[in-house]
C-alpha positions as semicolon CSV with decimal commas, in nm:
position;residue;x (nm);y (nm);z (nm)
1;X;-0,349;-1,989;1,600
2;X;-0,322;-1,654;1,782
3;X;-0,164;-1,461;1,471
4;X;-0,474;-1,613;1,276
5;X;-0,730;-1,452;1,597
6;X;-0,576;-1,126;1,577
7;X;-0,620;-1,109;1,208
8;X;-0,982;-1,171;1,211
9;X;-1,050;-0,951;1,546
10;X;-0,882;-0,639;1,310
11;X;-1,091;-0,713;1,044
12;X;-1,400;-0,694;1,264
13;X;-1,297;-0,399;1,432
14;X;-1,259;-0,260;1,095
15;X;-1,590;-0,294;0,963
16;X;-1,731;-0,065;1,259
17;X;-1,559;0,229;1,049
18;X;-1,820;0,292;0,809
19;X;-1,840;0,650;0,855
20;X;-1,461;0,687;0,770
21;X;-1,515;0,442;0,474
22;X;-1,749;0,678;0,329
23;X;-1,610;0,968;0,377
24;X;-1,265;0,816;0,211
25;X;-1,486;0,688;-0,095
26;X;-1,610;1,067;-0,126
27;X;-1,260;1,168;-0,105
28;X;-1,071;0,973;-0,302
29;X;-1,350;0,939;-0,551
30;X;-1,291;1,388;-0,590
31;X;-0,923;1,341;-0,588
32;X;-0,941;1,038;-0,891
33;X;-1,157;1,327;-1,082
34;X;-0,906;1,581;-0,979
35;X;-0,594;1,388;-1,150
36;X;-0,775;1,240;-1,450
37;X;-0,857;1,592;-1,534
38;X;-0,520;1,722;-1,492
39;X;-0,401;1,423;-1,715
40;X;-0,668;1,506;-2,011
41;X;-0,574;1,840;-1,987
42;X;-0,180;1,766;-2,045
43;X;-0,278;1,511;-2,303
44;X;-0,488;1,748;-2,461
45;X;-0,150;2,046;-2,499
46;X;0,072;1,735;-2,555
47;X;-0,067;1,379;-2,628
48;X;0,207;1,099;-2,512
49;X;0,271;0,749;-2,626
50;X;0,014;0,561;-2,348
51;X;-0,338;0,565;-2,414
52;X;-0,488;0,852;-2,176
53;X;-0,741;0,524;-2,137
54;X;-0,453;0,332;-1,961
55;X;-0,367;0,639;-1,756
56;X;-0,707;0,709;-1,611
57;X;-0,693;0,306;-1,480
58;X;-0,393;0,339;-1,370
59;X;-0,473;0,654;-1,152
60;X;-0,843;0,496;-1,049
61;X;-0,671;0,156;-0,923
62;X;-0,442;0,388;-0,713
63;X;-0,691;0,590;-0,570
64;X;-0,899;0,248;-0,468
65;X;-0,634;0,127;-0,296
66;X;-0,496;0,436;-0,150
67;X;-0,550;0,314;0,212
68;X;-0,334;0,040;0,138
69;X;-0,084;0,213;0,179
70;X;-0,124;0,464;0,356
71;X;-0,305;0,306;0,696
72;X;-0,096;0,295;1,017
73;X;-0,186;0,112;1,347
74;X;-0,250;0,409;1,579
75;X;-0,296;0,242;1,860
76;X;0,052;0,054;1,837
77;X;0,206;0,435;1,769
78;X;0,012;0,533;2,108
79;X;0,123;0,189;2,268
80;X;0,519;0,303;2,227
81;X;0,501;0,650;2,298
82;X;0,333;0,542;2,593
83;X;0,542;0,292;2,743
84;X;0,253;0,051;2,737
85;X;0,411;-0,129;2,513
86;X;0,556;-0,321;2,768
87;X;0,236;-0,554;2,854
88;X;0,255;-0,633;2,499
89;X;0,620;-0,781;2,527
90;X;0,487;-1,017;2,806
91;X;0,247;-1,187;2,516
92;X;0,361;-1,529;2,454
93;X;0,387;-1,469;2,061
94;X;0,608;-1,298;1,881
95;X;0,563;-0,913;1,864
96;X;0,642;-0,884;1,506
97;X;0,394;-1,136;1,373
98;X;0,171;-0,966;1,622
99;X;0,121;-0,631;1,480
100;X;0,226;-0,754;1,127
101;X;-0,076;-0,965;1,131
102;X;-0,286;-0,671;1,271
103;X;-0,137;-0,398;1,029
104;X;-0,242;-0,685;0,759
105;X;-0,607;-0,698;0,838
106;X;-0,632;-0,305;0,865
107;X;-0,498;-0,231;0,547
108;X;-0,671;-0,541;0,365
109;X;-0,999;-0,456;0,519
110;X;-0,968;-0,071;0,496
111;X;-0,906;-0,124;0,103
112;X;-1,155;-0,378;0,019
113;X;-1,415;-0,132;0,223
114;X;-1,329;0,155;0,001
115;X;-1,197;-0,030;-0,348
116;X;-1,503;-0,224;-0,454
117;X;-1,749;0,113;-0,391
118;X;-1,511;0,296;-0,601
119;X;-1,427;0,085;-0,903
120;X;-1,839;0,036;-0,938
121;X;-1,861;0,381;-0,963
122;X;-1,555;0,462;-1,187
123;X;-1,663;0,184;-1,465
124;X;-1,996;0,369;-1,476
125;X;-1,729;0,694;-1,612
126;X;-1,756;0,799;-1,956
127;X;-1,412;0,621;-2,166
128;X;-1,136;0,850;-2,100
129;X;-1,271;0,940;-1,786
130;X;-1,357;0,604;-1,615
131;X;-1,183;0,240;-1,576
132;X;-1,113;0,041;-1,800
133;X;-1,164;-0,347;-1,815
134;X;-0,871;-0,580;-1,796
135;X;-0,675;-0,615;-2,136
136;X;-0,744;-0,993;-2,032
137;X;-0,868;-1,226;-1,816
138;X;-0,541;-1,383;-1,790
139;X;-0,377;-1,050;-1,691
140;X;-0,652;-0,963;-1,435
141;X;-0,588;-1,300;-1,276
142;X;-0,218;-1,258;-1,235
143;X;-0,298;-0,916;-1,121
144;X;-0,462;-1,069;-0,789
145;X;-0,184;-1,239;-0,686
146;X;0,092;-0,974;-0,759
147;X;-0,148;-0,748;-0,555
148;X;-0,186;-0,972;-0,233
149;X;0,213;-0,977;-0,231
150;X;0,185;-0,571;-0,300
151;X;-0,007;-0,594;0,065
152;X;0,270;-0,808;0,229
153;X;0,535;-0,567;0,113
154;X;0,353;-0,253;0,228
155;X;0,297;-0,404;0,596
156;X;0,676;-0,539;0,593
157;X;0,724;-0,128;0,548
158;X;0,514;-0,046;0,802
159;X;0,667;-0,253;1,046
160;X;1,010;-0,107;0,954
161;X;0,822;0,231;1,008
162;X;0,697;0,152;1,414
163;X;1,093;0,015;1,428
164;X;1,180;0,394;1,389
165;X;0,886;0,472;1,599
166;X;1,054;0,279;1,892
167;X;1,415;0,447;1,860
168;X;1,269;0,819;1,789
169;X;0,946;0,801;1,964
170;X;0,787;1,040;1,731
171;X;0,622;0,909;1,432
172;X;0,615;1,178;1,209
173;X;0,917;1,282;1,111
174;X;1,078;0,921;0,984
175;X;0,693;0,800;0,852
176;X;0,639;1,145;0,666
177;X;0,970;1,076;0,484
178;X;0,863;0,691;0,461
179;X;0,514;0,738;0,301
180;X;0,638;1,046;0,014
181;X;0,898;0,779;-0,059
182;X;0,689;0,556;-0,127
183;X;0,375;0,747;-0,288
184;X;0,624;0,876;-0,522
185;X;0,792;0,607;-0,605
186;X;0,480;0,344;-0,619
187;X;0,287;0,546;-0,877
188;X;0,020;0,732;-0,660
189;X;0,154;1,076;-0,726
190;X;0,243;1,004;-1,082
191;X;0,195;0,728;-1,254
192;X;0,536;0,562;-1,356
193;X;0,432;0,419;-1,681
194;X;0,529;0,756;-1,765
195;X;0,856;0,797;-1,637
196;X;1,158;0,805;-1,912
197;X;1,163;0,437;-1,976
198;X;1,544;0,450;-1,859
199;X;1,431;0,574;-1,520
200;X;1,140;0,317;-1,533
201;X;1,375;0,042;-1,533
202;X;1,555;0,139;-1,228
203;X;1,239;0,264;-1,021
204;X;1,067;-0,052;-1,109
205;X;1,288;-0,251;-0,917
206;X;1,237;-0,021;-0,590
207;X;0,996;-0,210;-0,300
208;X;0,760;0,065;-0,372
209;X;0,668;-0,009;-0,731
210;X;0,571;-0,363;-0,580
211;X;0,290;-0,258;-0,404
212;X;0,062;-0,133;-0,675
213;X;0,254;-0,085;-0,985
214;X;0,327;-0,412;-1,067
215;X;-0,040;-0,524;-1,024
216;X;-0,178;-0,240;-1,267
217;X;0,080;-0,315;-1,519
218;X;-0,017;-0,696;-1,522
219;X;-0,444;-0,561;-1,481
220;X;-0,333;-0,300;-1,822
221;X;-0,159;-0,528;-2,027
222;X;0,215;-0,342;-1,961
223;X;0,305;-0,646;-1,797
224;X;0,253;-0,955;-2,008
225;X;0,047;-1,213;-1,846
226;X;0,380;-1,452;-1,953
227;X;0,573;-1,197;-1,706
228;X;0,380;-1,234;-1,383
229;X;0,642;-1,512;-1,255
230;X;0,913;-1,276;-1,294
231;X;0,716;-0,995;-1,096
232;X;0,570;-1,276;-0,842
233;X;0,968;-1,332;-0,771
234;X;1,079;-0,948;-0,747
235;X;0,804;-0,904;-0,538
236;X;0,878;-1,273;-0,302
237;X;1,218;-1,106;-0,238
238;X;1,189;-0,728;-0,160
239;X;0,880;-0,917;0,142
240;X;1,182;-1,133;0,231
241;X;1,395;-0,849;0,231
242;X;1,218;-0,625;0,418
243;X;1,063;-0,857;0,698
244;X;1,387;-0,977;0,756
245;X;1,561;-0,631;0,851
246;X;1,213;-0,526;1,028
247;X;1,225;-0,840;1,210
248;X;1,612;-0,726;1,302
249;X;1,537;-0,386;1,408
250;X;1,254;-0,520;1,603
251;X;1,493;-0,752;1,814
252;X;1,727;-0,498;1,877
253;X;1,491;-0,226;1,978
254;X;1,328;-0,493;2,233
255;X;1,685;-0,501;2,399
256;X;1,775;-0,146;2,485
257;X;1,372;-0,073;2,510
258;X;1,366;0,121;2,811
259;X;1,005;0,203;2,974
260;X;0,952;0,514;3,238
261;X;0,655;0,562;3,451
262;X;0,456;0,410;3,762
């Protein structure tokens, strides 16, 4: 199947970025140390209800899958901006599945590259400091899925993002506003497990608290292991949402597309 080739060509392509994937464990490993600090410190002046235990995991399972969300497909930016976008249209596949599946691989690969690495090294962490372990088996397993549907919901917003990309032809103004949406409102900035709990329930219910919120809760025990189904479905609609109005904007940007040069 050619979605299925493009997938695994990404991931290959992927793997040659081992320089990047170190320098992005170095990174994020300084910036997990940075926030954990910051957190001991307020805990320290004013101790809250959630363990400072919980918080650290929380913070150390964002920072391991930071690329997840974060990653963009350069090359499909350049593509547009281009106009070369246009040998791409004469593909006999669909151009949303296309790049979907190749914005997939990138961010699955990218994460996996820089996640295990990271989580070795913050379980070896003094307590307080470090990860924790699941609160229990059954919650880590219904983590995994609610995090694999995290990764289809993040690469449905991508693809919304290059949508933008096509009308504006600059990335940055509509994909800066995109991604501090949505590391503010998925937890990377601050964690929302310590949001007002009447804010909670409205920001947990947001697309961006689906792509690694939800999983953390269900890895920490917030979640319930008895809940997963119920954040399995939130999750199943906000990707249905989603793909369906990138898929639209897709459609209609391939109609007016215009494309200037020799």
């Amino acid at each position: 199947m050619a979605y299925f080739t493009v997938f695994k060509m990404r991931l290959r392509m992927e793997l040659q970025y081992r320089g990047a994937m170190i320098g992005g464990i170095l990174c994020q490993m300084f910036f997990g140390l940075i926030l954990v600090a910051l957190y001991r410190a307020l805990y320290d002046s004013k101790p809250q209800s959630l363990p400072i235990e919980s918080v650290a995991t929380y913070v150390w399972l964002q920072q391991a899958f930071f690329r997840m969300m974060l990653a963009s497909d350069s090359d499909l930016v350049d593509k547009i901006r281009s106009g070369d976008i246009s040998y791409d249209l004469c593909r006999p596949v669909n151009m949303y599945g296309f790049y979907y599946a190749r914005i997939m691989a990138q961010k699955l690969m990218g994460s996996l590259m820089r996640a295990v690495p990271m989580l070795v090294m913050a379980f070896i962490l003094p307590r307080g400091w470090g990860i924790c372990l699941p609160k229990s088996p059954a919650g880590f397993m219904a983590a995994i899925p609610a995090l694999l549907l995290g990764l289809l919901c993040v690469c449905a917003l991508e693809n919304i993002t290059v949508a933008f990309t096509m009308i504006t032809l600059d990335p940055r103004g509509m994909q800066g506003l995109l991604n501090l949406l949505m590391l503010t409102l998925s937890g990377n900035l601050f964690p929302l497990t310590l949001f007002p709990e009447s804010w909670q329930k409205v920001i947990t219910f947001f697309p961006y608290a689906q792509l690694l919120d939800a999983p953390i809760r269900l890895y920490t025990g917030e979640y319930l292991p008895g809940e997963a189904l119920r954040v399995y479905a939130l999750q199943v609609f906000w990707v249905m949402v989603l793909v369906a109005i990138g898929i639209s904007m897709w459609n209609a940007n391939r109609k007016r597309m215009i494309v200037q040069g020799g």
